[in-house]
Coordinates of C-alpha atoms in Angstrom, one line a residue:
Chain Z
M1 CA 127.0 96.1 130.4
T2 CA 129.5 93.3 130.9
D3 CA 133.1 93.7 129.6
M4 CA 132.4 91.1 127.0
A5 CA 129.3 92.9 125.7
W6 CA 131.2 96.2 125.7
K7 CA 134.1 94.7 123.8
R8 CA 131.7 93.1 121.2
E9 CA 130.0 96.4 120.6
E10 CA 133.3 98.3 120.2
Q11 CA 134.7 95.6 118.0
A12 CA 131.6 95.6 115.8
A13 CA 131.7 99.4 115.5
S14 CA 135.3 99.2 114.4
E15 CA 134.7 96.4 111.8
L16 CA 131.7 98.2 110.4
R17 CA 133.7 101.4 110.0
Q18 CA 136.4 99.5 108.1
L19 CA 133.7 97.9 105.9
Y20 CA 132.1 101.3 105.0
Q21 CA 135.5 102.9 104.3
R22 CA 136.3 100.1 101.9
Y23 CA 133.3 101.1 99.8
G24 CA 134.3 104.8 99.7
Y25 CA 132.1 106.1 102.6
T26 CA 133.7 108.8 104.7
P27 CA 133.0 109.5 108.4
Y28 CA 130.4 112.0 109.4
K29 CA 130.5 113.5 112.8
M30 CA 127.6 115.6 113.9
S31 CA 127.2 117.9 116.9
Q32 CA 125.3 116.7 119.9
F33 CA 122.7 119.4 119.4
E34 CA 120.6 120.4 116.4
E35 CA 117.9 123.0 115.9
Y36 CA 114.7 121.5 117.4
D37 CA 112.7 122.9 114.4
L38 CA 114.4 120.4 112.1
Y39 CA 112.9 117.5 114.1
V40 CA 109.5 119.0 114.6
R41 CA 109.1 119.6 110.8
N42 CA 110.0 115.9 110.1
K43 CA 108.5 114.3 113.3
D44 CA 106.9 111.5 111.3
F45 CA 110.3 110.4 110.1
L46 CA 111.6 109.8 113.7
L47 CA 111.2 106.5 115.5
S48 CA 110.1 108.4 118.6
D49 CA 108.5 111.8 119.4
Q50 CA 110.2 112.0 122.8
I51 CA 112.8 114.6 122.0
I52 CA 115.0 116.1 124.7
T53 CA 115.3 119.9 124.2
F54 CA 117.4 122.7 125.6
S55 CA 117.5 126.4 125.2
D56 CA 120.8 128.1 124.4
G57 CA 121.9 131.5 125.6
S58 CA 120.0 133.3 122.9
G59 CA 116.8 131.5 123.5
R60 CA 117.1 129.1 120.5
L61 CA 115.5 125.7 121.2
L62 CA 117.9 122.9 120.5
A63 CA 117.4 119.2 120.6
L64 CA 119.7 116.5 121.8
K65 CA 120.0 114.6 118.5
P66 CA 117.4 111.8 118.3
D67 CA 118.5 110.9 114.8
V68 CA 121.4 111.3 112.4
T69 CA 119.7 111.0 109.0
L70 CA 117.9 114.3 109.0
S71 CA 121.1 116.3 109.6
I72 CA 122.8 114.5 106.7
V73 CA 120.0 114.9 104.3
K74 CA 119.6 118.6 105.2
N75 CA 122.9 119.2 103.5
A76 CA 122.5 116.7 100.7
P77 CA 124.2 117.6 97.3
E78 CA 121.9 118.5 94.4
E79 CA 124.3 118.7 91.5
P80 CA 123.8 116.1 88.7
G81 CA 126.1 113.1 89.1
V82 CA 127.2 114.0 92.6
V83 CA 126.6 111.4 95.4
R84 CA 127.7 111.9 99.0
K85 CA 128.5 108.7 100.9
V86 CA 128.9 109.0 104.6
Y87 CA 129.0 106.7 107.6
Y88 CA 128.6 107.6 111.3
N89 CA 129.0 106.1 114.7
E90 CA 127.0 108.2 117.1
N91 CA 124.9 108.1 120.3
V92 CA 121.4 109.2 119.7
Y93 CA 118.8 110.0 122.3
R94 CA 115.3 108.7 122.2
D95 CA 112.7 108.0 124.9
Y96 CA 115.2 109.4 127.4
R97 CA 117.7 106.6 126.5
E98 CA 121.1 106.9 124.9
I99 CA 121.3 104.5 121.9
H100 CA 124.6 103.6 120.3
Q101 CA 124.0 103.6 116.5
T102 CA 126.2 103.2 113.5
G103 CA 125.2 103.3 109.9
L104 CA 125.5 104.9 106.6
E105 CA 123.7 107.3 104.3
C106 CA 124.1 107.7 100.6
V107 CA 122.5 110.9 99.2
G108 CA 122.5 112.8 96.0
D109 CA 122.0 111.8 92.4
L110 CA 121.6 108.0 93.1
G111 CA 121.3 105.3 90.5
S112 CA 120.5 101.6 90.8
Y113 CA 124.1 100.8 91.6
E114 CA 124.1 103.0 94.8
I115 CA 120.8 101.3 95.9
A116 CA 122.2 97.8 95.4
E117 CA 125.4 98.7 97.1
A118 CA 123.6 100.0 100.2
V119 CA 121.5 96.8 100.5
L120 CA 124.7 94.7 100.0
L121 CA 126.4 96.7 102.7
A122 CA 123.4 96.0 105.0
V123 CA 123.8 92.3 104.4
K124 CA 127.6 92.5 104.9
S125 CA 127.1 94.5 108.1
L126 CA 124.8 91.7 109.5
K127 CA 127.3 89.1 108.5
L128 CA 130.1 91.0 110.3
L129 CA 128.2 90.9 113.5
G130 CA 128.4 87.1 113.5
G131 CA 126.0 84.2 113.8
R132 CA 123.0 83.5 111.5
C133 CA 121.5 86.6 110.0
K134 CA 118.7 87.6 107.8
L135 CA 117.8 90.7 105.9
N136 CA 114.1 91.1 105.2
L137 CA 113.5 93.0 102.0
S138 CA 110.4 94.9 100.8
H139 CA 109.6 97.7 98.5
M140 CA 107.5 100.7 99.6
G141 CA 106.9 101.8 96.0
L142 CA 105.2 98.4 95.4
I143 CA 103.1 98.5 98.6
A144 CA 102.1 102.1 97.8
A145 CA 101.1 101.2 94.3
V146 CA 99.1 98.2 95.4
L147 CA 97.3 100.2 98.1
S148 CA 96.6 102.9 95.6
A149 CA 95.1 100.4 93.1
C150 CA 92.8 99.0 95.9
N151 CA 90.8 102.3 96.0
F152 CA 90.9 102.4 99.8
T153 CA 90.0 105.5 101.8
P154 CA 92.9 107.0 103.7
G155 CA 91.6 105.3 106.9
E156 CA 91.4 101.9 105.1
K157 CA 94.8 102.4 103.6
K158 CA 96.3 102.9 107.1
Q159 CA 94.4 99.8 108.3
A160 CA 95.7 97.8 105.4
M161 CA 99.2 99.0 106.0
D162 CA 98.9 97.9 109.7
C163 CA 97.6 94.5 108.6
L164 CA 100.5 94.0 106.1
R165 CA 103.0 94.9 108.9
Q166 CA 101.4 92.3 111.1
K167 CA 101.0 89.6 108.4
N168 CA 97.3 89.8 109.4
A169 CA 95.5 88.2 106.5
H170 CA 92.2 87.6 108.4
D171 CA 91.6 91.3 109.1
L172 CA 92.8 92.2 105.6
K173 CA 90.1 89.9 104.2
R174 CA 87.5 91.6 106.3
L175 CA 88.8 95.0 105.2
C176 CA 88.6 94.1 101.5
G177 CA 85.1 92.8 101.7
D178 CA 83.7 92.3 98.2
N179 CA 86.8 93.9 96.6
G180 CA 88.2 90.6 95.3
E181 CA 91.0 92.2 93.3
A182 CA 92.3 94.0 96.3
W183 CA 92.2 90.9 98.4
N184 CA 94.0 88.9 95.8
K185 CA 96.9 91.4 95.7
L186 CA 97.1 91.9 99.4
E187 CA 96.8 88.2 100.2
A188 CA 99.7 87.6 97.8
L189 CA 101.9 90.2 99.6
V190 CA 101.1 88.5 103.0
N191 CA 101.4 84.8 101.9
C192 CA 103.9 84.9 99.0
G193 CA 106.6 83.4 101.2
S194 CA 110.1 84.6 101.4
S195 CA 112.0 82.7 98.7
G196 CA 113.0 85.3 96.1
Q197 CA 112.0 84.4 92.6
E198 CA 109.1 82.1 93.6
A199 CA 107.6 84.8 95.8
L200 CA 108.1 87.5 93.2
G201 CA 106.4 85.2 90.7
R202 CA 103.4 84.8 92.9
V203 CA 103.1 88.5 93.4
Q204 CA 103.6 89.2 89.7
A205 CA 100.7 87.0 88.8
V206 CA 98.2 89.3 90.6
L207 CA 99.5 92.7 89.8
T208 CA 97.5 94.8 87.3
T209 CA 98.7 98.4 87.1
P210 CA 101.9 99.8 85.4
A211 CA 103.0 101.4 88.7
E212 CA 102.8 98.0 90.5
Q213 CA 104.7 96.2 87.7
Q214 CA 107.4 98.8 87.6
A215 CA 108.0 98.7 91.3
L216 CA 108.1 94.9 91.3
A217 CA 110.5 94.9 88.3
E218 CA 112.8 97.2 90.4
L219 CA 112.7 94.7 93.3
G220 CA 113.2 91.7 91.0
A221 CA 116.3 93.4 89.4
L222 CA 117.7 94.1 92.9
W223 CA 117.1 90.5 94.0
N224 CA 118.9 89.2 90.9
I225 CA 121.9 91.5 91.6
L226 CA 122.1 90.2 95.2
K227 CA 121.5 86.6 94.5
D228 CA 124.9 85.6 95.9
Q229 CA 123.6 86.7 99.3
E230 CA 120.4 84.7 99.0
N231 CA 121.1 82.6 102.1
A232 CA 120.9 85.8 104.1
L233 CA 118.0 87.5 102.3
R234 CA 114.2 87.1 102.6
L235 CA 111.5 88.8 100.7
D236 CA 109.0 90.0 103.3
F237 CA 106.3 92.6 102.6
S238 CA 105.7 93.0 106.4
V239 CA 108.7 95.4 106.3
G240 CA 106.9 98.6 105.8
S241 CA 107.5 102.1 107.0
D242 CA 105.8 105.4 106.7
L243 CA 104.3 105.8 103.3
G244 CA 105.1 109.5 103.6
Y245 CA 108.9 109.1 103.5
Y246 CA 110.0 105.8 102.1
S247 CA 109.8 105.4 98.3
G248 CA 111.7 102.3 97.3
V249 CA 113.4 99.3 98.8
V250 CA 113.1 99.0 102.6
F251 CA 114.7 96.4 104.8
R252 CA 115.2 95.1 108.4
G253 CA 118.0 93.0 109.6
Y254 CA 117.9 90.3 112.3
L255 CA 120.5 88.2 114.1
E256 CA 119.6 84.9 115.6
G257 CA 119.2 85.2 119.3
I258 CA 118.2 88.8 119.3
P259 CA 114.4 89.2 119.4
E260 CA 114.2 92.5 117.5
S261 CA 115.7 94.0 114.4
V262 CA 119.3 95.2 114.8
L263 CA 119.4 96.9 111.4
S264 CA 116.8 99.1 109.7
G265 CA 116.9 101.2 106.6
G266 CA 115.6 101.9 103.1
Q267 CA 115.3 104.4 100.3
Y268 CA 113.7 107.6 101.4
D269 CA 113.6 109.9 98.4
K270 CA 110.5 111.7 99.8
L271 CA 112.5 113.1 102.8
P272 CA 114.9 115.3 100.8
R273 CA 111.9 116.2 98.5
K274 CA 110.0 117.4 101.6
M275 CA 113.0 119.6 102.5
G276 CA 112.8 121.1 99.0
R277 CA 115.8 119.2 97.6
R278 CA 116.0 117.2 94.4
S279 CA 118.3 114.5 95.9
R280 CA 117.5 110.9 96.3
A281 CA 118.6 109.0 99.4
I282 CA 119.2 105.5 100.9
G283 CA 120.7 104.5 104.2
F284 CA 120.5 102.3 107.2
A285 CA 121.3 102.2 110.9
V286 CA 122.7 99.4 113.0
Y287 CA 121.6 99.3 116.6
L288 CA 124.8 98.1 118.3
D289 CA 123.4 98.3 121.8
L290 CA 121.1 95.4 121.0
L291 CA 124.1 93.1 120.6
Q292 CA 124.2 92.7 124.4
Q293 CA 120.8 90.9 124.2
R294 CA 122.5 88.0 122.5
Q295 CA 122.4 84.9 124.6
G296 CA 125.7 83.6 125.7
D297 CA 127.1 86.8 127.0
G298 CA 126.0 85.7 130.5
D299 CA 128.3 82.7 130.3
A300 CA 131.4 84.7 129.3
L301 CA 134.3 85.3 131.7
D302 CA 135.1 88.9 132.7
L303 CA 138.8 88.5 133.3
D304 CA 141.6 86.1 132.4
T305 CA 143.5 86.5 135.7
V306 CA 142.8 87.8 139.1
I307 CA 145.9 88.4 141.3
L308 CA 144.8 88.4 145.0
H309 CA 147.3 89.7 147.6
D310 CA 147.1 90.4 151.3
G311 CA 148.6 93.9 151.3
T312 CA 152.0 92.8 152.4
V313 CA 153.4 92.0 149.0
D314 CA 156.0 94.3 147.6
T315 CA 154.5 96.7 145.0
G316 CA 157.3 95.9 142.6
V317 CA 156.5 92.2 142.7
L318 CA 152.8 92.9 142.2
T319 CA 153.5 95.2 139.2
A320 CA 155.8 92.6 137.6
A321 CA 153.1 89.9 138.1
A322 CA 150.4 92.1 136.7
E323 CA 152.5 93.0 133.7
N324 CA 153.3 89.4 133.1
A325 CA 149.6 88.4 133.2
A326 CA 148.6 91.4 131.0
K327 CA 150.8 90.1 128.2
T328 CA 148.3 87.3 127.6
G329 CA 145.0 88.7 128.7
S330 CA 143.1 90.9 131.2
V331 CA 144.2 91.1 134.8
L332 CA 142.8 92.6 138.0
V333 CA 145.0 93.1 141.1
C334 CA 143.0 93.2 144.3
T335 CA 143.0 92.4 148.0
S336 CA 139.6 90.7 148.3
V337 CA 137.9 88.2 146.0
P338 CA 135.8 90.2 143.6
T339 CA 132.2 89.1 143.9
D340 CA 130.9 90.8 140.7
R341 CA 133.4 89.2 138.2
R342 CA 134.2 85.8 136.9
W343 CA 137.7 84.8 135.9
K344 CA 139.8 82.0 134.4
H345 CA 142.9 82.0 136.7
L346 CA 143.3 83.1 140.3
I347 CA 146.8 83.8 141.6
R348 CA 147.3 84.4 145.4
L349 CA 150.4 86.4 146.4
G350 CA 151.5 86.9 149.9
G351 CA 148.9 85.0 151.9
G352 CA 149.0 81.7 150.1
E353 CA 150.1 79.7 147.1
A354 CA 149.4 80.5 143.5
T355 CA 146.2 78.8 142.4
P356 CA 145.8 78.1 138.7
Chain B
M1 CA 120.1 77.3 119.8
T2 CA 117.4 74.7 120.2
D3 CA 114.6 73.9 117.8
W4 CA 111.9 74.2 120.4
I5 CA 108.9 76.3 119.5
N6 CA 108.1 78.3 122.7
I7 CA 104.4 78.9 123.1
A8 CA 102.9 81.3 125.6
L9 CA 99.4 80.4 126.6
P10 CA 97.0 82.7 128.6
K11 CA 96.0 81.3 131.9
G12 CA 92.3 80.5 132.2
R13 CA 89.5 79.1 130.0
L14 CA 90.8 80.7 126.8
G15 CA 94.2 79.2 127.2
E16 CA 92.8 75.7 127.9
K17 CA 90.6 75.9 124.8
A18 CA 93.6 77.1 122.7
Y19 CA 95.7 74.2 124.0
A20 CA 93.0 71.8 123.1
M21 CA 93.1 73.1 119.6
L22 CA 96.9 72.9 119.5
K23 CA 96.7 69.3 120.7
R24 CA 94.2 68.4 118.0
S25 CA 96.7 70.0 115.5
G26 CA 99.5 67.7 116.6
Y27 CA 101.1 69.9 119.2
G28 CA 100.0 68.1 122.3
C29 CA 102.1 68.0 125.5
P30 CA 101.2 65.3 128.1
S31 CA 103.1 66.9 130.9
L32 CA 100.9 70.1 130.5
E33 CA 97.8 68.0 131.2
S34 CA 99.1 66.6 134.4
Q35 CA 98.3 68.4 137.7
S36 CA 101.8 69.8 138.1
R37 CA 103.2 72.9 139.7
K38 CA 105.9 73.2 137.0
L39 CA 106.1 76.4 135.1
I40 CA 107.3 75.1 131.8
F41 CA 106.1 72.0 130.0
E42 CA 107.9 70.3 127.1
N43 CA 107.2 67.7 124.5
P44 CA 110.4 66.8 122.7
D45 CA 108.5 64.6 120.2
C46 CA 106.9 67.6 118.5
G47 CA 109.4 70.2 119.7
V48 CA 107.1 72.4 121.7
R49 CA 107.5 74.1 125.0
Y50 CA 104.5 75.6 126.7
F51 CA 104.2 78.1 129.6
W52 CA 101.1 79.7 131.1
V53 CA 101.2 83.4 131.7
K54 CA 98.8 86.1 132.6
P55 CA 96.6 86.9 129.6
S56 CA 97.7 90.5 129.4
D57 CA 101.4 89.4 129.5
V58 CA 101.3 87.0 126.5
A59 CA 102.0 89.8 124.0
I60 CA 105.0 91.0 126.1
Y61 CA 106.5 87.5 126.2
V62 CA 106.2 87.2 122.4
E63 CA 107.3 90.7 121.5
R64 CA 110.4 90.3 123.7
G65 CA 111.2 86.9 122.2
A66 CA 110.8 84.8 125.4
A67 CA 108.1 83.0 123.5
D68 CA 108.1 82.4 119.7
V69 CA 104.3 82.4 119.4
G70 CA 101.4 82.9 121.8
I71 CA 97.6 83.0 122.0
V72 CA 96.2 86.4 123.0
G73 CA 92.9 88.3 122.8
K74 CA 92.5 91.0 120.2
D75 CA 91.6 93.4 123.0
I76 CA 95.2 93.1 124.4
L77 CA 96.7 93.6 120.9
L78 CA 94.6 96.7 120.3
E79 CA 95.3 98.1 123.8
Y80 CA 99.1 97.6 123.9
Q81 CA 99.9 97.6 120.1
P82 CA 102.9 95.2 120.5
E83 CA 105.2 94.7 117.5
V84 CA 104.3 91.2 116.7
Y85 CA 102.8 89.2 113.7
E86 CA 99.1 88.5 114.1
L87 CA 99.0 85.3 112.1
L88 CA 95.5 83.8 112.6
D89 CA 92.1 84.6 114.1
L90 CA 91.4 81.4 116.0
G91 CA 87.6 82.1 116.1
M92 CA 87.4 81.3 119.8
G93 CA 86.9 83.4 122.9
K94 CA 84.5 85.6 120.9
C95 CA 83.1 88.6 122.6
R96 CA 82.9 92.3 121.9
M97 CA 84.4 95.5 123.3
A98 CA 81.4 97.8 123.9
V99 CA 80.1 101.0 125.4
A100 CA 77.6 100.3 128.2
G101 CA 75.7 102.5 130.6
K102 CA 72.7 102.7 132.9
K103 CA 69.4 101.9 131.2
D104 CA 68.3 105.6 131.6
F105 CA 71.6 106.9 130.2
R106 CA 71.4 109.9 127.9
D107 CA 74.6 111.1 126.3
P108 CA 75.4 114.5 127.9
V109 CA 76.5 116.0 124.5
G110 CA 77.1 119.5 126.0
Q111 CA 79.7 118.2 128.4
T112 CA 82.8 116.0 128.6
L113 CA 81.8 112.3 128.7
K114 CA 83.2 110.4 131.7
V115 CA 84.3 106.9 130.6
A116 CA 85.5 104.2 133.0
T117 CA 87.6 101.5 131.4
K118 CA 90.4 99.0 131.7
F119 CA 91.3 99.8 128.1
P120 CA 92.3 103.5 127.9
N121 CA 94.0 103.3 124.5
I122 CA 91.1 101.5 122.8
T123 CA 88.7 104.0 124.4
R124 CA 90.8 107.0 123.4
N125 CA 91.0 105.8 119.8
Y126 CA 87.3 105.1 119.6
Y127 CA 86.2 108.4 120.8
S128 CA 88.8 110.4 119.0
G129 CA 87.3 108.9 115.8
K130 CA 84.0 110.3 116.9
C131 CA 85.6 113.7 117.8
R132 CA 83.9 113.3 121.3
D133 CA 85.6 115.0 124.3
I134 CA 86.0 112.4 127.0
D135 CA 87.6 112.0 130.5
I136 CA 89.0 108.5 130.8
I137 CA 88.8 107.0 134.3
H138 CA 91.3 104.1 134.3
L139 CA 90.1 101.3 136.5
N140 CA 91.6 97.8 137.0
G141 CA 88.4 95.8 137.8
S142 CA 84.7 95.9 138.7
I143 CA 84.2 98.4 135.9
E144 CA 80.4 98.0 136.0
L145 CA 80.3 99.7 139.4
A146 CA 81.5 103.0 137.9
P147 CA 78.2 104.2 136.2
I148 CA 76.1 102.8 139.0
L149 CA 77.9 104.9 141.6
G150 CA 78.1 107.9 139.4
L151 CA 81.8 107.7 138.9
S152 CA 81.4 107.7 135.1
H153 CA 78.6 108.2 132.5
V154 CA 79.5 105.0 130.7
I155 CA 82.0 102.2 130.6
V156 CA 84.0 100.6 127.8
D157 CA 84.6 97.0 128.5
I158 CA 84.5 93.5 127.2
V159 CA 81.0 92.0 127.0
E160 CA 80.5 88.3 126.6
T161 CA 77.0 87.2 127.4
G162 CA 75.8 90.5 128.9
T163 CA 74.5 88.8 132.0
T164 CA 76.5 91.0 134.5
L165 CA 75.3 94.1 132.7
R166 CA 71.6 93.0 132.8
E167 CA 71.8 92.0 136.5
N168 CA 73.0 95.5 137.3
D169 CA 70.5 97.4 135.1
L170 CA 73.1 98.3 132.6
Q171 CA 73.0 97.9 128.8
V172 CA 75.2 98.0 125.7
Y173 CA 74.8 101.2 123.7
E174 CA 77.5 100.8 121.0
E175 CA 79.9 98.1 119.9
V176 CA 83.5 99.3 119.7
V177 CA 85.1 96.3 118.1
P178 CA 84.6 92.5 118.0
I179 CA 87.1 90.5 119.9
S180 CA 88.5 86.9 119.5
A181 CA 91.7 85.0 120.2
R182 CA 94.6 85.4 117.9
L183 CA 97.8 83.5 117.2
I184 CA 100.8 85.9 117.4
A185 CA 104.5 85.4 116.6
N186 CA 107.7 87.2 117.4
V187 CA 109.0 88.9 114.2
A188 CA 112.6 87.6 114.6
S189 CA 111.5 84.1 115.5
Y190 CA 109.3 84.0 112.4
T191 CA 112.2 85.3 110.3
F192 CA 114.5 82.5 111.4
R193 CA 111.9 79.7 111.8
E194 CA 109.4 80.5 109.2
D195 CA 108.8 76.9 108.1
A196 CA 108.0 75.7 111.6
I197 CA 105.8 78.6 112.6
R198 CA 104.0 78.5 109.3
A199 CA 103.4 74.8 109.7
L200 CA 101.9 75.4 113.1
R201 CA 99.7 78.2 111.7
E202 CA 98.5 76.0 108.9
S203 CA 97.6 73.2 111.3
L204 CA 95.6 75.6 113.4
F205 CA 94.0 77.2 110.3
R206 CA 92.6 73.8 109.4
R207 CA 91.1 73.4 112.8
V208 CA 89.5 76.8 112.6
E209 CA 88.0 75.9 109.2
E210 CA 86.6 72.7 110.6
N211 CA 84.9 74.6 113.4
Q212 CA 83.2 77.1 111.1

């Protein structure tokens, strides 16, 4: 990683931390290891099934944490009116890679305010990272209700879900066959466009069941609340996650210049329910290591000043020169020209004259 | 950030047919048609930039964002499952993924079926749906040789006309899935450049409708 990319990642983590603190989120620090059993029981929730495991002295199987959410939800509060808001900045381990991730989780007795706040914070997080950004918004409750109304077999439901994720209208049409009502609904989800009220209106026109209408109304209300952020929001029903966990709004965030989503999250009430808890939950993760993919880092300079000396210069003189340069930027003192760095100013001491 | 639409085309006949369709849709690129050894071809008038890549690499270029859109066979999408949007069935390059074997082949139901293929994931998914125990022999070419030499009982491969199979006393026993060329798009590119990519998709859609 270049110095510039590292600085950007650190700066982003710090700014995000301040943002989440301003909204009452407290830091959550988890241990590097967690009982392997927790991840096995909720394997479908994880983005990868490549979990690195270790045995401790007593033979217990532990996992190097592949995820933060499960540990937070495991201890979610269940008392009426109690909501726990936490943020984290952790390294997680998936597919034998260390991934720097920051994010937040809001668990407990959630209402519509907490849902809207989490989505708003997702938009604000993207904006903090700089450049053009978009948050693609969908609703798993709506997708589940539509698929349920289509009378698909479990296998067909999975195929339809895959087609929605891929914006694949042609295979959806084949799947629906003579089921015109199913095709009308699914086609609307694929082709409704991304522009808020217009897209919602188009979907509204083809929905028939109360469950579909209720989920769409929830999404419409959320869109209205967030309308000030409309320039960074898109409705997009290709954002879909596992039907077994996500229950409400789901979203993915993108930054221009990075070819994959840098933020991912949603409302996942079914996870605490699966763990036998009554809580509701919403959260998201920001994948800070992806920031280094942004174009432009390759053109950045690594150092402000390089002080090149020939070994004969008095150490006191070198120290004074380095201290002086460090007041205004980064400095490297060396005896040979560094071949792996780029710099703004080069100062030669001892063997030659100072070069700006 | 430029406004170019970067298009990855598969080298070969399919790519040439796909380019012809793109040209008829208003996305021509004269420099691409010249006999040049360049790797990237641009037409600033319609804001497109083309490059030829190995057919099996198109999805990688698009998934990783080096290309905004690409043309790729459904076989590649099924085999590698890239995270891309599959926006349109172009209705060209039609063929089928099929199980083929020697003319006197009888399924040895009491033993593991040996299957030679270039497409292990498609093969695994197909036979797991049938609960059939198989041994996949992953080959990179000349798949038809495998059953003839006794390396495998059957093959799973793309069949276009069936001529190669017939000339080698092989025949199709089951169709796995029909295949054709698809227009795919990078998810982030689509998110930021929805209008431009949708316009390209709609133009191609009209050509597909005309051809039907």
